[in-house]
Amino acid sequence: MKNAAAIAGSSGKSINWKIFRADFPILDQKVHGHPLVYLDNAATSQKPRAVLDVLRRYYEHDNSNVHRGVHELSNRATAAYEAARERAARFINAADADEIVFTRGATEGINLVAQAWGGRHVKSGDHILLTEMEHHSNLVPWQMLAERVGAQLVYLPVTGDDGLLDLSRLDSILTGGVRLFAMTHISNTLGTVNPVADLCARARKAGAVTLVDAAQSAGHRPIDVRAIGCDFLVFSGHKICGPTGIGVLYGRREKLDETPPWQGGGEMILNVDYHKTTYKQPPHCFEAGTPNIAGVIGLGAAMDYLDAIGRDNIWHHDQELAAYACERLSRMKGVRLFGPAVGRAGLVSFLLENIHAHDVVTVADQRGVALRGGHHCNQPLMKKLGIESTARASFYFYNTRAEVDRLVEVIAEIQKYFGQSS
Amino acid sequence: MSDDLDDLYQQVILDHNRSPRNFQKLEGANHVAQGYNPLCGDHLKVYLILDGDVIRDITFDGTGCAISRASASMMTSALKGKTVAEVKQLFKKIHDMVTTGNVREDEIGKLAVFAGVHKFPARVKCAILAWHAALAALDGRAEPVSTE
């Protein structure tokens, strides 16, 4: 097997990453006449052939509805669907596959917890604690809940451009009546890696329920929900080499048991009368309607793919690329970097003096380099940092040091183009 | 750099970006409106003094990319002395140009430098942000206008 050959007998450093890069047909193309350098992985990752093949095979051989059918194809689809649930449980070291709910993505997972669990358990006057670096997806659902039940949002502050959480404030904030603490594992703008196990332990001691947004971490480093000690954790399939429109909500058994059903419909019921319905147990009571079966099966294949490489190896590689990018960019004049100086995840947000992020991204695109520019769904954080937007390069295991060199070269060219040459 | 880029960032645009004209708050303005592009967080504020039906003076401030700053700068230069009806006509032509590339240089003059924007669909909103704000100011709309 190719993967085994590429990894066999190697530590993190000696992996032949080129072999994995070749699994991604999309990367082998020219954009505006230049080889594509895809550095927008924090927005979405590319998909390896292994995942694309599984999707195709499913639709060509096994496509059927799940759970209710008696015929062969339905049995196959159901078996593959539930096997992916087991796979997802292993992926994050959940105690039981029944703690895995399939959602449309991280956003839907958070909305489910906010509306269903929060709707029942968060009361008027309760505090909902968030950090100042949350993505809109881990902020807006809580605002909606707070408005609905009369709860209050409170925030753990971020300190300056370094983008670390001010942990000295945490315990005093937690004693103020926090019912739930929702936090991101890795900031999609700053690259900060939050100490989620410590945050969850302190929250638990104060009696608060915890939710971890692992959208930026699940595909990049090993995740162990029991070591983290969270009550809920969410992530999206499309950022971890899987299809779009599928994601995972992990809920500790006890927490899912106290969460009322969310959307009603087929699949989630035991018995329906005209005036009364009884529901299935978790996780099935949270999966109303025909689910994204192909997406779930594709997600399982993505998890197999990533774990064959080893997420500890991926983490090492991504961090090394980001550190190399920071080192080279920090030596350039007129480049302002955001995020922690050490220990950052595989992404770098930056601004060029007197050049707007959108101009940077437009010119980079013309040179084949795909970056993201804007507020990264972090408008309150941008305001706090006193900026409107940043440009962001985010890396994955198929990116190379040569691509970082290319990024640096293009940035120098952009500075010259806008007359801000260093 | 490639030709498409030079079409987008014409020298005139780069110059207006570096030193925007009419880039200040306007004392005595009787019409003011804000334009907001939620895609990039850009905010522009357009101030104008409307004397009957004629724009006596017009300025802008705020933050934006090269395209939106240059567009605001050149728009304010172009609109001084124009009537409300003329502004609305001109806007239609500009909007048509940046979305289709159809240039009527004899009718829009220097503003024709924004024709290259049509090759960059993601940047069309940048080019017309200031125009939306100016129209909102003329209409007396106080709420910020969004490009979305």
mmCIF file with all atom_site columns, N, CA and C in Angstrom, chain A residues 393-420:
data_model
loop_
_atom_site.group_PDB
_atom_site.id
_atom_site.type_symbol
_atom_site.label_atom_id
_atom_site.label_alt_id
_atom_site.label_comp_id
_atom_site.label_asym_id
_atom_site.label_entity_id
_atom_site.label_seq_id
_atom_site.pdbx_PDB_ins_code
_atom_site.Cartn_x
_atom_site.Cartn_y
_atom_site.Cartn_z
_atom_site.occupancy
_atom_site.B_iso_or_equiv
_atom_site.pdbx_formal_charge
_atom_site.auth_seq_id
_atom_site.auth_comp_id
_atom_site.auth_asym_id
_atom_site.auth_atom_id
_atom_site.pdbx_PDB_model_num
ATOM 1  N N  . ALA A 1 393 ? -2.690 33.002 4.598  1.00 0.00 ? 393 ALA A N  1
ATOM 2  C CA . ALA A 1 393 ? -2.214 31.783 3.928  1.00 0.00 ? 393 ALA A CA 1
ATOM 3  C C  . ALA A 1 393 ? -2.397 30.642 4.923  1.00 0.00 ? 393 ALA A C  1
ATOM 4  N N  . SER A 1 394 ? -3.090 29.580 4.504  1.00 0.00 ? 394 SER A N  1
ATOM 5  C CA . SER A 1 394 ? -3.286 28.449 5.424  1.00 0.00 ? 394 SER A CA 1
ATOM 6  C C  . SER A 1 394 ? -2.845 27.160 4.729  1.00 0.00 ? 394 SER A C  1
ATOM 7  N N  . PHE A 1 395 ? -2.104 26.353 5.460  1.00 0.00 ? 395 PHE A N  1
ATOM 8  C CA . PHE A 1 395 ? -1.371 25.233 4.871  1.00 0.00 ? 395 PHE A CA 1
ATOM 9  C C  . PHE A 1 395 ? -1.989 23.881 5.221  1.00 0.00 ? 395 PHE A C  1
ATOM 10 N N  . TYR A 1 396 ? -1.645 22.893 4.381  1.00 0.00 ? 396 TYR A N  1
ATOM 11 C CA . TYR A 1 396 ? -2.014 21.517 4.690  1.00 0.00 ? 396 TYR A CA 1
ATOM 12 C C  . TYR A 1 396 ? -0.849 20.626 4.291  1.00 0.00 ? 396 TYR A C  1
ATOM 13 N N  . PHE A 1 397 ? -1.008 19.335 4.488  1.00 0.00 ? 397 PHE A N  1
ATOM 14 C CA . PHE A 1 397 ? 0.151  18.451 4.339  1.00 0.00 ? 397 PHE A CA 1
ATOM 15 C C  . PHE A 1 397 ? 0.659  18.360 2.902  1.00 0.00 ? 397 PHE A C  1
ATOM 16 N N  . TYR A 1 398 ? -0.199 18.746 1.922  1.00 0.00 ? 398 TYR A N  1
ATOM 17 C CA . TYR A 1 398 ? 0.257  18.675 0.533  1.00 0.00 ? 398 TYR A CA 1
ATOM 18 C C  . TYR A 1 398 ? 0.997  19.933 0.105  1.00 0.00 ? 398 TYR A C  1
ATOM 19 N N  . ASN A 1 399 ? 1.041  20.942 0.962  1.00 0.00 ? 399 ASN A N  1
ATOM 20 C CA . ASN A 1 399 ? 1.813  22.140 0.629  1.00 0.00 ? 399 ASN A CA 1
ATOM 21 C C  . ASN A 1 399 ? 3.301  21.920 0.923  1.00 0.00 ? 399 ASN A C  1
ATOM 22 N N  . THR A 1 400 ? 4.120  22.713 0.240  1.00 0.00 ? 400 THR A N  1
ATOM 23 C CA . THR A 1 400 ? 5.577  22.509 0.323  1.00 0.00 ? 400 THR A CA 1
ATOM 24 C C  . THR A 1 400 ? 6.299  23.799 0.705  1.00 0.00 ? 400 THR A C  1
ATOM 25 N N  . ARG A 1 401 ? 7.548  23.649 1.111  1.00 0.00 ? 401 ARG A N  1
ATOM 26 C CA . ARG A 1 401 ? 8.375  24.830 1.394  1.00 0.00 ? 401 ARG A CA 1
ATOM 27 C C  . ARG A 1 401 ? 8.554  25.668 0.135  1.00 0.00 ? 401 ARG A C  1
ATOM 28 N N  . ALA A 1 402 ? 8.635  25.005 -1.002 1.00 0.00 ? 402 ALA A N  1
ATOM 29 C CA . ALA A 1 402 ? 8.776  25.742 -2.268 1.00 0.00 ? 402 ALA A CA 1
ATOM 30 C C  . ALA A 1 402 ? 7.561  26.640 -2.492 1.00 0.00 ? 402 ALA A C  1
ATOM 31 N N  . GLU A 1 403 ? 6.395  26.196 -2.044 1.00 0.00 ? 403 GLU A N  1
ATOM 32 C CA . GLU A 1 403 ? 5.190  27.019 -2.198 1.00 0.00 ? 403 GLU A CA 1
ATOM 33 C C  . GLU A 1 403 ? 5.231  28.228 -1.258 1.00 0.00 ? 403 GLU A C  1
ATOM 34 N N  . VAL A 1 404 ? 5.816  28.052 -0.086 1.00 0.00 ? 404 VAL A N  1
ATOM 35 C CA . VAL A 1 404 ? 6.005  29.198 0.808  1.00 0.00 ? 404 VAL A CA 1
ATOM 36 C C  . VAL A 1 404 ? 6.965  30.198 0.161  1.00 0.00 ? 404 VAL A C  1
ATOM 37 N N  . ASP A 1 405 ? 8.029  29.684 -0.447 1.00 0.00 ? 405 ASP A N  1
ATOM 38 C CA . ASP A 1 405 ? 8.974  30.561 -1.159 1.00 0.00 ? 405 ASP A CA 1
ATOM 39 C C  . ASP A 1 405 ? 8.249  31.334 -2.256 1.00 0.00 ? 405 ASP A C  1
ATOM 40 N N  . ARG A 1 406 ? 7.374  30.646 -2.958 1.00 0.00 ? 406 ARG A N  1
ATOM 41 C CA . ARG A 1 406 ? 6.611  31.283 -4.032 1.00 0.00 ? 406 ARG A CA 1
ATOM 42 C C  . ARG A 1 406 ? 5.710  32.387 -3.461 1.00 0.00 ? 406 ARG A C  1
ATOM 43 N N  . LEU A 1 407 ? 5.081  32.108 -2.330 1.00 0.00 ? 407 LEU A N  1
ATOM 44 C CA . LEU A 1 407 ? 4.239  33.109 -1.662 1.00 0.00 ? 407 LEU A CA 1
ATOM 45 C C  . LEU A 1 407 ? 5.055  34.362 -1.345 1.00 0.00 ? 407 LEU A C  1
ATOM 46 N N  . VAL A 1 408 ? 6.227  34.159 -0.789 1.00 0.00 ? 408 VAL A N  1
ATOM 47 C CA . VAL A 1 408 ? 7.087  35.289 -0.402 1.00 0.00 ? 408 VAL A CA 1
ATOM 48 C C  . VAL A 1 408 ? 7.496  36.096 -1.634 1.00 0.00 ? 408 VAL A C  1
ATOM 49 N N  . GLU A 1 409 ? 7.836  35.373 -2.686 1.00 0.00 ? 409 GLU A N  1
ATOM 50 C CA . GLU A 1 409 ? 8.223  36.019 -3.942 1.00 0.00 ? 409 GLU A CA 1
ATOM 51 C C  . GLU A 1 409 ? 7.074  36.883 -4.482 1.00 0.00 ? 409 GLU A C  1
ATOM 52 N N  . VAL A 1 410 ? 5.874  36.332 -4.445 1.00 0.00 ? 410 VAL A N  1
ATOM 53 C CA . VAL A 1 410 ? 4.709  37.054 -4.957 1.00 0.00 ? 410 VAL A CA 1
ATOM 54 C C  . VAL A 1 410 ? 4.390  38.264 -4.079 1.00 0.00 ? 410 VAL A C  1
ATOM 55 N N  . ILE A 1 411 ? 4.567  38.136 -2.777 1.00 0.00 ? 411 ILE A N  1
ATOM 56 C CA . ILE A 1 411 ? 4.311  39.273 -1.886 1.00 0.00 ? 411 ILE A CA 1
ATOM 57 C C  . ILE A 1 411 ? 5.285  40.419 -2.188 1.00 0.00 ? 411 ILE A C  1
ATOM 58 N N  . ALA A 1 412 ? 6.533  40.076 -2.420 1.00 0.00 ? 412 ALA A N  1
ATOM 59 C CA . ALA A 1 412 ? 7.523  41.114 -2.783 1.00 0.00 ? 412 ALA A CA 1
ATOM 60 C C  . ALA A 1 412 ? 7.102  41.801 -4.077 1.00 0.00 ? 412 ALA A C  1
ATOM 61 N N  . GLU A 1 413 ? 6.590  41.009 -5.013 1.00 0.00 ? 413 GLU A N  1
ATOM 62 C CA . GLU A 1 413 ? 6.146  41.552 -6.290 1.00 0.00 ? 413 GLU A CA 1
ATOM 63 C C  . GLU A 1 413 ? 4.939  42.489 -6.087 1.00 0.00 ? 413 GLU A C  1
ATOM 64 N N  . ILE A 1 414 ? 4.041  42.104 -5.180 1.00 0.00 ? 414 ILE A N  1
ATOM 65 C CA . ILE A 1 414 ? 2.853  42.920 -4.893 1.00 0.00 ? 414 ILE A CA 1
ATOM 66 C C  . ILE A 1 414 ? 3.271  44.265 -4.306 1.00 0.00 ? 414 ILE A C  1
ATOM 67 N N  . GLN A 1 415 ? 4.239  44.221 -3.393 1.00 0.00 ? 415 GLN A N  1
ATOM 68 C CA . GLN A 1 415 ? 4.709  45.475 -2.785 1.00 0.00 ? 415 GLN A CA 1
ATOM 69 C C  . GLN A 1 415 ? 5.278  46.399 -3.850 1.00 0.00 ? 415 GLN A C  1
ATOM 70 N N  . LYS A 1 416 ? 6.014  45.810 -4.782 1.00 0.00 ? 416 LYS A N  1
ATOM 71 C CA . LYS A 1 416 ? 6.604  46.614 -5.855 1.00 0.00 ? 416 LYS A CA 1
ATOM 72 C C  . LYS A 1 416 ? 5.488  47.183 -6.733 1.00 0.00 ? 416 LYS A C  1
ATOM 73 N N  . TYR A 1 417 ? 4.511  46.345 -7.031 1.00 0.00 ? 417 TYR A N  1
ATOM 74 C CA . TYR A 1 417 ? 3.415  46.736 -7.920 1.00 0.00 ? 417 TYR A CA 1
ATOM 75 C C  . TYR A 1 417 ? 2.659  47.941 -7.376 1.00 0.00 ? 417 TYR A C  1
ATOM 76 N N  . PHE A 1 418 ? 2.424  47.935 -6.069 1.00 0.00 ? 418 PHE A N  1
ATOM 77 C CA . PHE A 1 418 ? 1.674  49.040 -5.468 1.00 0.00 ? 418 PHE A CA 1
ATOM 78 C C  . PHE A 1 418 ? 2.600  50.151 -4.970 1.00 0.00 ? 418 PHE A C  1
ATOM 79 N N  . GLY A 1 419 ? 3.856  50.082 -5.376 1.00 0.00 ? 419 GLY A N  1
ATOM 80 C CA . GLY A 1 419 ? 4.780  51.156 -5.047 1.00 0.00 ? 419 GLY A CA 1
ATOM 81 C C  . GLY A 1 419 ? 5.178  51.202 -3.591 1.00 0.00 ? 419 GLY A C  1
ATOM 82 N N  . GLN A 1 420 ? 5.153  50.030 -2.929 1.00 0.00 ? 420 GLN A N  1
ATOM 83 C CA . GLN A 1 420 ? 5.533  49.979 -1.508 1.00 0.00 ? 420 GLN A CA 1
ATOM 84 C C  . GLN A 1 420 ? 6.739  49.059 -1.354 1.00 0.00 ? 420 GLN A C  1
#
